[in-house]
Amino acid sequence: MTQVVTSRTNPSSLPDERGHFGAFGGRFVAETLMRPLDELNAAYRKYLQSPEFLAELDRDLAHFVGRPSPLYFAERWSQHVGGARIYLKREDLNHTGAHKINNTVGQALLAKRMGKTRIIAETGAGQHGVASATVAARLGMECVVYMGAEDIKRQAINVYRMRMMGADVVSVESGSKTLKDALNEALRDWVTNVDNTFYIIGTVAGPHPYPLMVREFQTVIGRETRQQIQQLEGRLPDALVACVGGGSNAIGLFHPFIDDAGVALYGVEGGGDGIETGRHAAPLCAGRSGVLHGNRTYLMEDRDGQIIETHSISAGLDYPGVGPEHAWLKDSGRATYVAITDTEALAAFHNLTRTEGIMPALESSHALAYAAKLAATMDKDKIIVVNLSGRGDKDIHTIAELEGIKV
Amino acid sequence: MSRIKQCFSDLKSQRKKALIPFITAGDPQPGVTVGLMHAMVTAGADLLELGVPFSDPMADGPVIQAACERALRHHVTLHNVLDMVRDFRRDDIKTPVILMGYLNPIEAWGYAAFAQAAAAAGVDGVLTVDMPPEEAGEFTAAMNAAAIDTIFLLAPTSDDSRMQRVSEVASGFIYYVSFKGVTGANRLDVSSVATKLSELRHYTKLPVGVGFGIRDAETAGQVAGIADAVVVGSALVQQIAELAERPEVIPAALAVTIAELRAGIDKAV
């Protein structure tokens, strides 16, 4: 068995001690949560220095999650695209089928060490909810998952999976009844039950220390990739491509490469019907700076500062904000953010499925679609790594329905 | 002297405690708000808290969430809320008006430009729920430069260092959140609030208002015994919700409730 990478070097000094990535990030919450966030930050910093905690985390990543995930050369797909050699980081092969479990395993171990008995989580497509319910079942903790009423309708199978694992899935009827409203409701629960409850946020957003903590638990993706590509190709890749909703799989892949100027970073947002239509989920490409859900970042908002509804074929990208580190990476020029439309993502889904026998999640299909465009402009000796953040089984009904097929 | 300071100073000399009703601006429709503000003052309110509707009111329970949604259906913006205050000021230059809401609408306007517009409209204080003192440097500077008080929250989870930090940056008064939870929940425990307020008095000379969970004359009276101001929100907003189809009766109906709360407070002091 390949050894799980354990070195946890930090190539970037951000965020600062109050969670700021330049102008972004920070901690914008009601007073009641300020001290609990201080306590969380202190516990996180303490256990990240603890060899026993890190050993337990690595054991869980190896034996429960199934890490390391392979770095797979998609040879036929690369030929089909024509251009650079494309590798896929196979997060779809993790337990529960996506990268989300890397983070929930870490946060749940922290929750247990902090003496919390109850876990809450928000979920959009249901992947983070499933990953939270999974770790709660394993550790014997109570679990409540908040999910927008609209998303519950769209993702019935994930709702059933969570309930089978003993989680209480609460339907959120306020606002637009989607992921952002589920996050609001989870924050309301946390402020009410903060003494015994640990809130597992599923992405690199929210108040400090969440963007830092979730990044740390997801950088296992990038650390493995670095080692694997060195073994396979003897050098670092020329470009990394990942989809960005909140942005946790992208940060997980990008972060260990941030100081490598020769590695280009591309984040791919949900372009929906196209940026020009206004019906999309691309705050980095077409939004502006604001404050929501505890951090300052790029948001989809109207001119009066009200948050507006997003549109993407992929429920996991359907969020009006984005992790503050991505906002900083965009403004600093270190990473480039682009949008892929629903139609382009669907085409990439089919292409990969047909040429490689790998069915990607619709979220990851956005990254694949952009990687294909990028590869076509590059020489054959160039290397691209795409984060295949999740598997596509959960999306089969969505795709069948779009194509008028009854499953 | 600012209107807020003057108000608390007058109340002190009359040995009275302040009643601060909260309503969401533009709920259930924009035309109701200014008349309702006057009616509440006539019935015994000392200061007014006007909620700025926001699409994602994370610290509010279902009653005030629904009020935001009703107002937003009429596209009530922060600009409209300032228009309402300006309108109110034509007939009332004495009663302090505090805007309560979330940061993003102010962030979208720009701190300094908003502060000037708000001051010109007659706003006296601003309370942004999701803006703790740690992030508020630029914000308080902009507000205070326009002579607008920055009101901050304290909560049962606030320890001594937080009470001290908030006391250093707050002006007007301090708003103590009576329990861990969202607006409108029913968890008020007056004796634990009293303990916390006596600790807080070591750090600040500002008046202290208490809100969350005060629903009737009896609980208002209990809180008036320990605080300088009593904030009542969800109970009033619930009444507005029930009368949403008959907006013309809302001012008179809320005036009755305000008068009861007033009596409860005055009896207890």
XYZ file of C-alpha atoms in Angstrom:
676
model
C 0.000 0.000 0.000
C 1.249 3.459 -0.809
C 1.829 5.459 2.321
C -0.562 8.312 2.970
C 1.302 11.581 2.713
C 1.607 13.071 6.165
C 3.734 16.175 5.750
C 1.654 19.236 6.394
C 3.807 22.066 5.187
C 2.099 25.376 4.632
C 3.402 27.097 1.518
C 1.284 30.192 1.964
C 1.139 32.345 5.078
C -2.486 33.352 4.520
C -4.909 33.723 6.146
C -3.686 36.091 8.880
C -4.533 35.233 12.478
C -8.028 36.733 12.173
C -8.778 34.782 9.019
C -8.193 37.441 6.380
C -7.010 36.659 2.872
C -6.185 40.220 1.887
C -9.521 42.060 1.863
C -11.494 38.800 2.020
C -12.451 36.270 4.684
C -12.691 37.358 8.300
C -15.437 36.604 10.767
C -18.772 38.315 10.169
C -21.188 36.632 12.553
C -23.516 37.595 15.380
C -21.863 38.092 18.750
C -23.196 34.822 20.190
C -20.936 32.838 17.847
C -17.742 34.822 18.387
C -16.498 32.985 21.441
C -17.502 29.534 20.143
C -15.486 30.319 16.997
C -12.515 31.288 19.166
C -12.857 27.961 20.970
C -13.046 26.082 17.688
C -9.983 27.888 16.391
C -8.030 27.096 19.550
C -9.005 23.410 19.411
C -8.181 23.199 15.711
C -4.730 24.697 16.229
C -4.069 22.497 19.233
C -5.008 19.198 17.587
C -3.252 20.018 14.344
C -0.055 19.917 16.413
C -1.042 16.648 18.081
C 0.723 13.562 16.656
C -2.066 11.283 17.948
C -4.767 13.355 16.267
C -2.874 13.402 12.975
C -2.178 9.675 13.196
C -5.868 8.953 13.772
C -6.807 11.230 10.879
C -4.340 9.497 8.565
C -5.603 6.085 9.657
C -9.167 7.118 8.861
C -8.153 8.593 5.515
C -6.373 5.368 4.594
C -8.765 2.733 5.894
C -12.168 4.432 5.994
C -11.954 6.867 3.077
C -9.631 4.692 0.967
C -6.785 7.129 0.392
C -4.566 7.791 -1.402
C -6.846 8.210 -4.381
C -5.218 7.305 -7.714
C -3.840 9.820 -10.172
C -5.004 8.353 -13.441
C -3.704 9.175 -16.920
C -6.783 9.578 -19.118
C -5.006 8.495 -22.281
C -7.954 7.924 -24.610
C -9.696 11.068 -23.483
C -6.464 13.073 -23.901
C -6.144 11.751 -27.463
C -9.792 12.522 -28.137
C -9.288 16.113 -26.922
C -5.969 16.461 -28.750
C -3.171 18.324 -26.981
C -1.824 18.121 -23.456
C -1.690 14.904 -21.421
C -4.550 14.952 -18.924
C -4.423 13.244 -15.546
C -7.457 12.791 -13.310
C -7.198 12.937 -9.527
C -9.717 10.260 -8.640
C -11.593 11.725 -5.654
C -14.652 9.968 -7.085
C -13.196 6.712 -5.725
C -13.344 7.872 -2.104
C -15.879 6.353 0.277
C -19.236 8.099 -0.342
C -18.098 9.066 -3.824
C -16.568 12.522 -3.529
C -13.878 14.638 -1.903
C -16.315 15.831 0.787
C -15.465 12.962 3.140
C -11.832 14.181 3.560
C -13.181 17.180 5.432
C -15.985 15.555 7.407
C -13.622 12.879 8.744
C -11.299 15.624 9.996
C -13.977 17.849 11.509
C -15.778 14.935 13.155
C -12.576 13.822 14.888
C -12.166 17.386 16.097
C -15.802 17.489 17.289
C -15.248 14.352 19.313
C -12.092 15.722 20.917
C -13.979 18.915 21.815
C -16.594 16.833 23.650
C -19.453 17.709 21.293
C -22.210 15.115 20.991
C -24.217 16.544 18.137
C -23.233 17.331 14.552
C -25.075 19.657 12.200
C -24.376 20.275 8.533
C -25.839 22.052 5.517
C -26.062 20.407 2.143
C -27.023 21.321 -1.407
C -26.699 18.287 -3.676
C -26.478 16.104 -0.613
C -22.852 14.986 -0.948
C -21.643 16.900 2.097
C -24.772 15.838 3.982
C -24.074 12.203 3.173
C -20.409 12.588 4.140
C -21.465 14.184 7.460
C -24.115 11.538 8.182
C -21.500 8.890 7.412
C -18.937 10.084 9.929
C -21.665 10.725 12.513
C -22.883 7.136 12.141
C -19.359 5.826 12.486
C -18.656 7.870 15.636
C -22.125 7.348 17.139
C -23.021 11.039 17.167
C -26.409 12.669 16.650
C -26.586 14.311 13.210
C -28.961 16.916 11.785
C -28.614 17.937 8.134
C -30.284 21.091 6.800
C -31.304 20.928 3.160
C -33.392 23.287 1.053
C -36.881 22.019 0.227
C -36.114 22.431 -3.497
C -32.924 20.380 -3.187
C -34.730 17.658 -1.212
C -37.035 17.238 -4.197
C -34.099 17.113 -6.652
C -31.893 14.749 -4.626
C -34.249 12.155 -3.153
C -31.657 9.366 -3.180
C -29.132 11.288 -1.107
C -31.887 12.220 1.354
C -32.686 8.537 1.750
C -28.984 7.676 2.173
C -28.644 10.223 4.974
C -31.759 8.968 6.729
C -30.573 5.361 6.525
C -27.419 6.427 8.336
C -29.538 7.848 11.133
C -29.374 11.529 10.243
C -32.338 13.815 10.702
C -32.760 15.661 7.381
C -34.576 18.953 7.975
C -36.332 20.585 5.037
C -35.619 24.328 4.847
C -38.623 26.268 3.567
C -37.284 29.834 3.846
C -35.870 32.093 1.134
C -35.044 30.343 -2.129
C -35.188 26.918 -0.389
C -31.691 25.958 -1.601
C -28.137 25.648 -0.260
C -27.743 29.242 0.947
C -30.945 28.943 2.979
C -29.796 25.607 4.409
C -26.621 27.387 5.554
C -28.702 30.127 7.206
C -30.750 27.495 9.022
C -27.666 25.575 10.167
C -26.243 28.830 11.579
C -29.549 29.396 13.442
C -29.352 25.895 14.898
C -25.736 26.409 15.919
C -26.419 29.718 17.678
C -29.199 27.966 19.623
C -27.387 24.718 20.518
C -23.802 25.903 20.556
C -22.923 24.209 23.866
C -23.164 20.610 22.639
C -23.153 21.068 18.856
C -20.367 21.067 16.260
C -21.203 22.653 12.925
C -19.404 20.849 10.067
C -19.267 23.363 7.210
C -18.742 21.578 3.912
C -16.673 24.080 2.013
C -13.849 26.612 2.363
C -16.296 29.395 3.235
C -17.911 30.683 6.425
C -16.359 32.529 9.349
C -12.721 32.011 10.344
C -11.385 29.362 11.031
C -13.593 27.371 8.617
C -11.892 28.404 5.337
C -8.512 27.572 6.887
C -9.628 24.356 8.561
C -11.499 22.919 5.581
C -8.519 23.774 3.366
C -6.207 21.908 5.708
C -8.389 18.794 5.618
C -8.701 18.969 1.809
C -5.048 19.650 0.950
C -4.466 15.903 1.165
C -5.668 16.011 -2.469
C -2.888 18.331 -3.602
C -0.205 16.763 -1.441
C -0.885 13.331 -2.910
C -1.083 14.766 -6.430
C 2.319 16.386 -6.026
C 3.937 13.151 -4.985
C 2.101 11.042 -7.576
C 2.873 13.254 -10.569
C 6.545 13.325 -9.543
C 6.536 9.524 -9.532
C 4.670 9.245 -12.837
C 6.192 12.089 -14.843
C 9.193 13.204 -12.824
C 7.985 16.790 -12.747
C 5.165 19.069 -11.662
C 2.143 19.608 -13.935
C 1.756 22.700 -16.112
C -1.820 23.333 -15.057
C -4.365 22.298 -12.446
C -8.101 22.492 -13.147
C -10.920 22.137 -10.607
C -14.558 23.148 -10.368
C -15.520 25.851 -7.875
C -18.820 26.067 -6.020
C -17.728 26.985 -2.505
C -14.327 25.835 -3.697
C -13.091 23.125 -1.331
C -11.944 20.567 -3.898
C -10.164 23.314 -5.836
C -8.362 24.706 -2.782
C -7.473 21.162 -1.760
C -5.761 20.597 -5.089
C -4.318 24.107 -5.594
C -2.963 24.966 -2.202
C 0.148 22.750 -2.111
C 1.121 24.266 -5.513
C 0.517 27.937 -4.742
C 4.218 28.730 -4.434
C 5.061 26.900 -7.695
C 4.843 29.741 -10.201
C 5.150 27.321 -13.129
C 1.877 25.587 -12.264
C -1.117 27.480 -13.653
C -4.312 27.259 -11.566
C -7.777 27.288 -13.156
C -11.018 27.362 -11.166
C -14.178 26.596 -13.107
C -17.515 28.063 -12.024
C -21.023 27.030 -12.979
C -21.885 29.105 -16.046
C -25.518 27.931 -16.118
C -27.211 29.237 -19.265
C -24.199 31.505 -19.929
C -22.752 34.489 -18.046
C -24.399 36.923 -20.459
C -27.885 35.578 -19.546
C -27.466 36.383 -15.858
C -28.646 32.832 -15.098
C -25.483 31.301 -13.663
C -23.569 30.540 -10.466
C -20.305 32.338 -11.152
C -19.617 34.986 -8.483
C -15.884 35.114 -9.280
C -16.490 35.658 -12.991
C -19.475 37.995 -12.725
C -20.183 38.920 -9.084
C -18.761 41.488 -6.711
C -17.353 41.734 -3.206
C -19.773 41.539 -0.284
C -20.432 39.860 3.054
C -22.467 36.685 3.500
C -22.351 33.631 5.745
C -19.574 34.935 7.929
C -16.999 36.055 5.377
C -16.236 38.759 2.855
C -15.968 37.337 -0.635
C -17.327 37.587 -4.158
C -21.108 37.216 -4.227
C -24.004 37.086 -6.609
C -26.017 40.076 -5.421
C -28.195 42.833 -6.793
C -27.177 46.487 -6.641
C -28.905 46.873 -3.257
C -26.892 44.079 -1.669
C -29.619 41.423 -1.673
C -28.364 37.939 -2.530
C -29.787 36.684 -5.809
C -30.682 33.206 -6.952
C -28.145 31.147 -8.824
C -28.600 28.704 -11.675
C -26.520 25.671 -12.488
C -27.271 22.186 -13.733
C -25.050 21.047 -10.898
C -26.555 21.426 -7.417
C -23.064 21.402 -5.892
C -22.102 24.580 -7.773
C -25.428 26.312 -7.125
C -24.243 28.736 -4.437
C -24.109 32.565 -4.582
C -20.794 32.891 -2.721
C -17.354 31.327 -2.871
C -14.539 30.660 -0.434
C -12.604 33.852 0.433
C -9.252 32.343 -0.533
C -10.504 32.017 -4.101
C -11.499 35.696 -4.040
C -7.954 36.476 -2.975
C -6.384 34.133 -5.558
C -8.447 35.857 -8.229
C -7.549 39.412 -7.203
C -3.883 38.535 -6.728
C -3.803 37.000 -10.202
C -2.395 33.681 -8.954
C -5.408 31.707 -10.169
C -7.673 32.191 -13.158
C -11.416 31.713 -12.917
C -13.593 30.785 -15.851
C -17.171 29.601 -16.347
C -18.512 26.564 -18.178
C -22.152 26.385 -19.240
C -24.575 23.575 -18.423
C -24.421 22.396 -22.034
C -20.609 22.289 -22.119
C -20.516 20.383 -18.828
C -23.003 17.820 -20.108
C -20.923 17.251 -23.244
C -17.816 16.682 -21.114
C -19.770 14.262 -18.915
C -20.602 12.143 -21.967
C -17.130 12.397 -23.498
C -15.333 11.130 -20.426
C -17.905 8.412 -19.824
C -17.554 7.135 -23.410
C -13.773 7.379 -23.773
C -12.630 6.294 -20.310
C -15.494 4.393 -18.683
C -15.515 6.917 -15.857
C -18.767 8.689 -15.046
C -17.957 12.063 -13.476
C -20.187 14.161 -11.233
C -21.809 17.122 -12.998
C -19.731 19.433 -10.775
C -16.482 17.790 -11.904
C -17.739 17.800 -15.509
C -17.335 21.591 -15.478
C -13.637 21.164 -14.708
C -13.325 18.492 -17.408
C -14.984 20.724 -20.005
C -12.557 23.549 -19.344
C -9.559 21.174 -19.222
C -10.524 19.906 -22.676
C -10.567 23.454 -24.058
C -7.261 24.242 -22.391
C -5.543 21.001 -23.454
C -6.394 21.648 -27.079
C -4.292 24.840 -26.935
C -1.252 23.096 -25.399
C 1.549 20.904 -26.762
C 1.506 17.137 -26.303
C 4.368 17.258 -23.789
C 2.362 19.461 -21.407
C 0.566 18.028 -18.391
C -2.817 18.989 -16.913
C -4.261 17.551 -13.703
C -8.036 17.739 -13.310
C -9.660 17.139 -9.958
C -12.325 14.538 -10.591
C -14.015 15.591 -7.366
C -16.932 13.177 -7.410
C -18.664 10.372 -9.238
C -21.713 10.877 -11.403
C -24.121 8.233 -10.095
C -26.071 10.845 -8.137
C -26.693 12.807 -11.355
C -28.052 10.031 -13.534
C -31.675 11.041 -12.939
C -30.956 14.687 -13.739
C -29.223 13.765 -16.979
C -31.831 11.207 -18.030
C -34.598 13.739 -17.425
C -32.798 16.389 -19.510
C -32.499 13.918 -22.340
C -36.103 12.801 -22.077
C -35.231 9.286 -20.969
C -37.241 7.549 -18.265
C -35.000 5.560 -15.884
C -25.934 65.788 22.322
C -27.126 62.967 20.068
C -30.809 62.086 20.063
C -30.069 58.699 21.628
C -28.030 60.215 24.429
C -30.631 62.920 25.023
C -33.395 60.328 25.095
C -31.727 58.152 27.729
C -30.756 61.227 29.742
C -34.358 62.506 29.750
C -35.682 59.083 30.737
C -33.186 58.876 33.573
C -34.281 62.191 35.015
C -37.886 60.981 34.820
C -36.845 57.648 36.413
C -38.205 55.757 33.435
C -36.930 52.899 31.314
C -36.907 52.963 27.530
C -39.284 50.954 25.368
C -37.794 50.161 21.951
C -40.137 48.452 19.492
C -38.677 46.754 16.421
C -40.507 46.504 13.116
C -39.209 45.543 9.696
C -39.318 48.520 7.339
C -41.784 48.012 4.511
C -43.629 45.137 6.224
C -46.226 44.169 5.126
C -46.003 46.968 2.557
C -43.991 50.191 2.305
C -46.936 52.570 2.840
C -47.567 51.277 6.378
C -44.218 52.004 7.999
C -44.113 55.769 8.650
C -47.650 55.938 10.064
C -46.882 52.932 12.238
C -43.726 54.606 13.572
C -45.718 57.671 14.640
C -48.446 55.519 16.182
C -45.892 53.615 18.256
C -44.318 56.835 19.524
C -47.719 58.218 20.485
C -48.507 54.981 22.333
C -45.335 55.149 24.403
C -42.273 54.038 22.445
C -39.096 55.983 23.305
C -36.774 54.862 20.499
C -37.573 52.996 17.293
C -35.698 50.120 15.719
C -36.300 49.773 12.023
C -35.262 46.461 10.482
C -33.634 46.703 7.056
C -34.973 43.802 4.969
C -32.307 41.298 3.883
C -32.527 38.175 1.748
C -30.541 36.057 4.236
C -31.385 37.046 7.834
C -29.174 34.451 9.544
C -29.742 35.577 13.142
C -33.516 35.803 12.892
C -36.214 33.282 13.639
C -39.145 32.491 11.332
C -41.262 35.530 12.302
C -38.720 38.152 11.233
C -37.565 36.047 8.261
C -41.150 36.170 7.001
C -41.258 39.947 7.573
C -38.128 40.348 5.428
C -39.731 38.267 2.695
C -42.929 40.351 2.787
C -40.937 43.584 2.507
C -38.664 42.225 -0.223
C -41.693 41.224 -2.265
C -42.226 45.005 -2.505
C -38.507 45.453 -3.365
C -37.852 47.563 -0.268
C -34.218 48.705 -0.444
C -31.947 50.465 2.026
C -32.556 53.645 -0.002
C -36.307 53.231 0.548
C -35.737 52.723 4.281
C -33.856 56.038 4.473
C -36.739 57.684 2.592
C -39.101 56.387 5.276
C -36.926 57.838 8.039
C -36.763 61.173 6.207
C -40.533 61.144 5.943
C -40.889 60.293 9.658
C -38.574 63.173 10.610
C -40.931 65.733 9.066
C -43.223 65.267 12.057
C -40.867 63.922 14.709
C -37.439 65.437 15.322
C -37.062 63.958 18.789
C -37.491 60.175 18.753
C -34.240 58.330 17.969
C -34.355 55.921 15.033
C -31.973 52.981 14.834
C -31.518 50.833 11.751
C -31.001 47.161 12.490
C -29.972 44.650 9.877
C -27.139 42.863 8.147
C -23.948 44.265 6.731
C -24.229 43.491 3.033
C -26.746 46.180 1.968
C -24.524 48.803 3.670
C -21.400 47.230 2.171
C -23.024 47.432 -1.286
C -23.745 51.160 -0.792
C -20.308 51.972 0.667
C -19.788 52.851 4.342
C -19.046 56.565 4.069
C -21.686 57.355 1.449
C -24.310 55.410 3.379
C -23.367 57.092 6.672
C -23.819 60.553 5.162
C -27.120 59.645 3.543
C -28.394 58.026 6.734
C -27.426 61.008 8.874
C -29.069 63.392 6.421
C -32.245 61.299 6.553
C -32.316 61.482 10.339
C -30.972 58.079 11.379
C -29.348 58.087 14.822
C -27.817 54.656 15.182
C -26.962 51.535 13.220
C -26.827 47.965 14.485
C -25.402 45.414 12.041
C -25.973 41.948 13.410
C -23.143 40.253 11.512
C -20.495 42.900 12.210
C -18.538 42.166 15.394
C -16.120 44.818 16.705
C -13.138 42.868 15.315
C -14.229 43.689 11.745
C -15.777 47.071 12.461
C -12.874 49.547 12.470
C -13.548 51.213 9.151
C -17.293 50.913 9.649
C -17.450 52.622 13.063
C -15.106 55.344 11.841
C -17.399 56.103 8.902
C -20.564 56.052 11.037
C -19.125 58.098 13.863
C -17.773 60.669 11.399
C -21.387 61.218 10.353
C -22.492 61.369 14.026
C -24.263 58.016 13.815
C -23.985 55.787 16.870
C -22.737 52.238 16.368
C -24.708 49.847 18.510
C -23.173 46.437 19.169
C -24.515 43.185 20.543
C -23.373 41.250 23.559
C -24.611 37.756 24.326
C -24.569 35.070 27.034
C -21.444 33.625 25.374
C -19.553 36.942 25.625
C -16.777 36.688 28.194
C -15.078 39.576 30.009
C -12.653 40.331 27.210
C -15.512 40.592 24.722
C -17.550 42.809 27.038
C -14.546 45.070 27.325
C -13.900 45.100 23.574
C -17.517 45.921 22.710
C -17.637 48.625 25.371
C -14.640 50.310 23.746
C -16.255 50.663 20.321
C -19.970 50.964 21.103
C -21.850 54.235 21.257
C -25.496 55.109 21.941
C -26.311 51.999 23.924
C -25.348 48.328 24.113
C -27.829 45.659 23.053
C -27.702 42.541 25.194
C -29.120 39.413 23.539
C -30.910 37.625 26.376
C -30.288 34.020 25.276
C -28.408 31.776 22.879
C -30.701 31.556 19.889
C -32.499 33.474 17.198
C -35.071 36.247 17.485
C -38.542 35.179 18.533
C -37.589 32.067 20.524
C -39.068 31.719 23.991
C -36.085 31.158 26.259
C -35.856 34.282 28.389
C -34.329 33.735 31.832
C -34.359 37.090 33.613
C -32.122 36.100 36.530
C -29.263 34.974 34.266
C -29.632 38.195 32.279
C -29.403 40.177 35.530
C -26.147 38.451 36.473
C -24.599 39.198 33.101
C -25.727 42.840 33.120
C -24.151 43.467 36.495
C -20.854 42.166 35.082
C -21.258 44.329 32.007
C -21.783 47.480 34.086
C -18.124 47.199 35.152
C -17.082 47.856 31.569
C -19.486 50.475 30.297
C -21.346 53.598 31.317
C -23.584 53.329 28.257
C -27.240 52.398 28.711
C -27.905 48.684 28.201
C -30.934 47.443 26.301
C -32.122 43.849 26.449
C -33.855 42.068 23.598
C -34.872 38.576 22.398
C -37.750 36.726 24.054
C -39.706 39.694 25.468
C -43.280 39.077 24.363
C -45.682 40.813 26.753
C -46.138 43.419 29.459
C -45.072 40.987 32.161
C -41.717 40.006 30.637
C -41.151 43.639 29.596
C -41.650 44.675 33.220
C -39.235 42.027 34.484
C -36.532 43.163 32.069
C -37.171 46.837 32.843
C -36.240 46.038 36.427
C -32.658 45.250 35.401
C -32.015 47.022 32.068
C -32.153 50.600 30.770
C -34.169 49.654 27.701
C -36.519 46.886 26.671
C -36.505 45.803 23.000
C -39.609 44.052 21.667
C -39.531 42.692 18.123
C -40.997 39.344 17.109
C -44.161 39.768 19.208
C -44.976 42.964 17.266
C -43.903 41.567 13.909
C -46.124 38.528 14.508
C -49.055 40.867 15.082
C -48.235 42.644 11.810
C -48.133 39.278 10.030
C -51.593 38.405 11.303
C -52.946 41.731 10.018
C -51.034 41.733 6.740
C -54.230 41.582 4.703
C -55.673 44.584 6.557
C -52.730 46.999 6.699
C -54.950 49.983 7.558
C -55.632 48.584 11.056
C -51.976 47.805 11.879
C -51.013 51.170 13.487
C -53.977 51.180 15.878
C -53.561 47.504 16.753
C -49.852 47.866 17.516
C -50.540 51.038 19.497
C -52.633 48.953 21.888
C -49.785 46.475 22.360
C -47.231 49.264 22.815
C -49.429 50.886 25.461
C -49.623 47.575 27.344
C -45.856 47.129 27.182
C -45.407 50.735 28.332
C -47.670 50.118 31.319
C -45.823 46.893 32.156
C -42.487 48.712 32.104
C -43.668 51.753 34.064
C -45.292 49.594 36.728
C -42.110 47.632 37.286
C -39.756 50.601 37.663
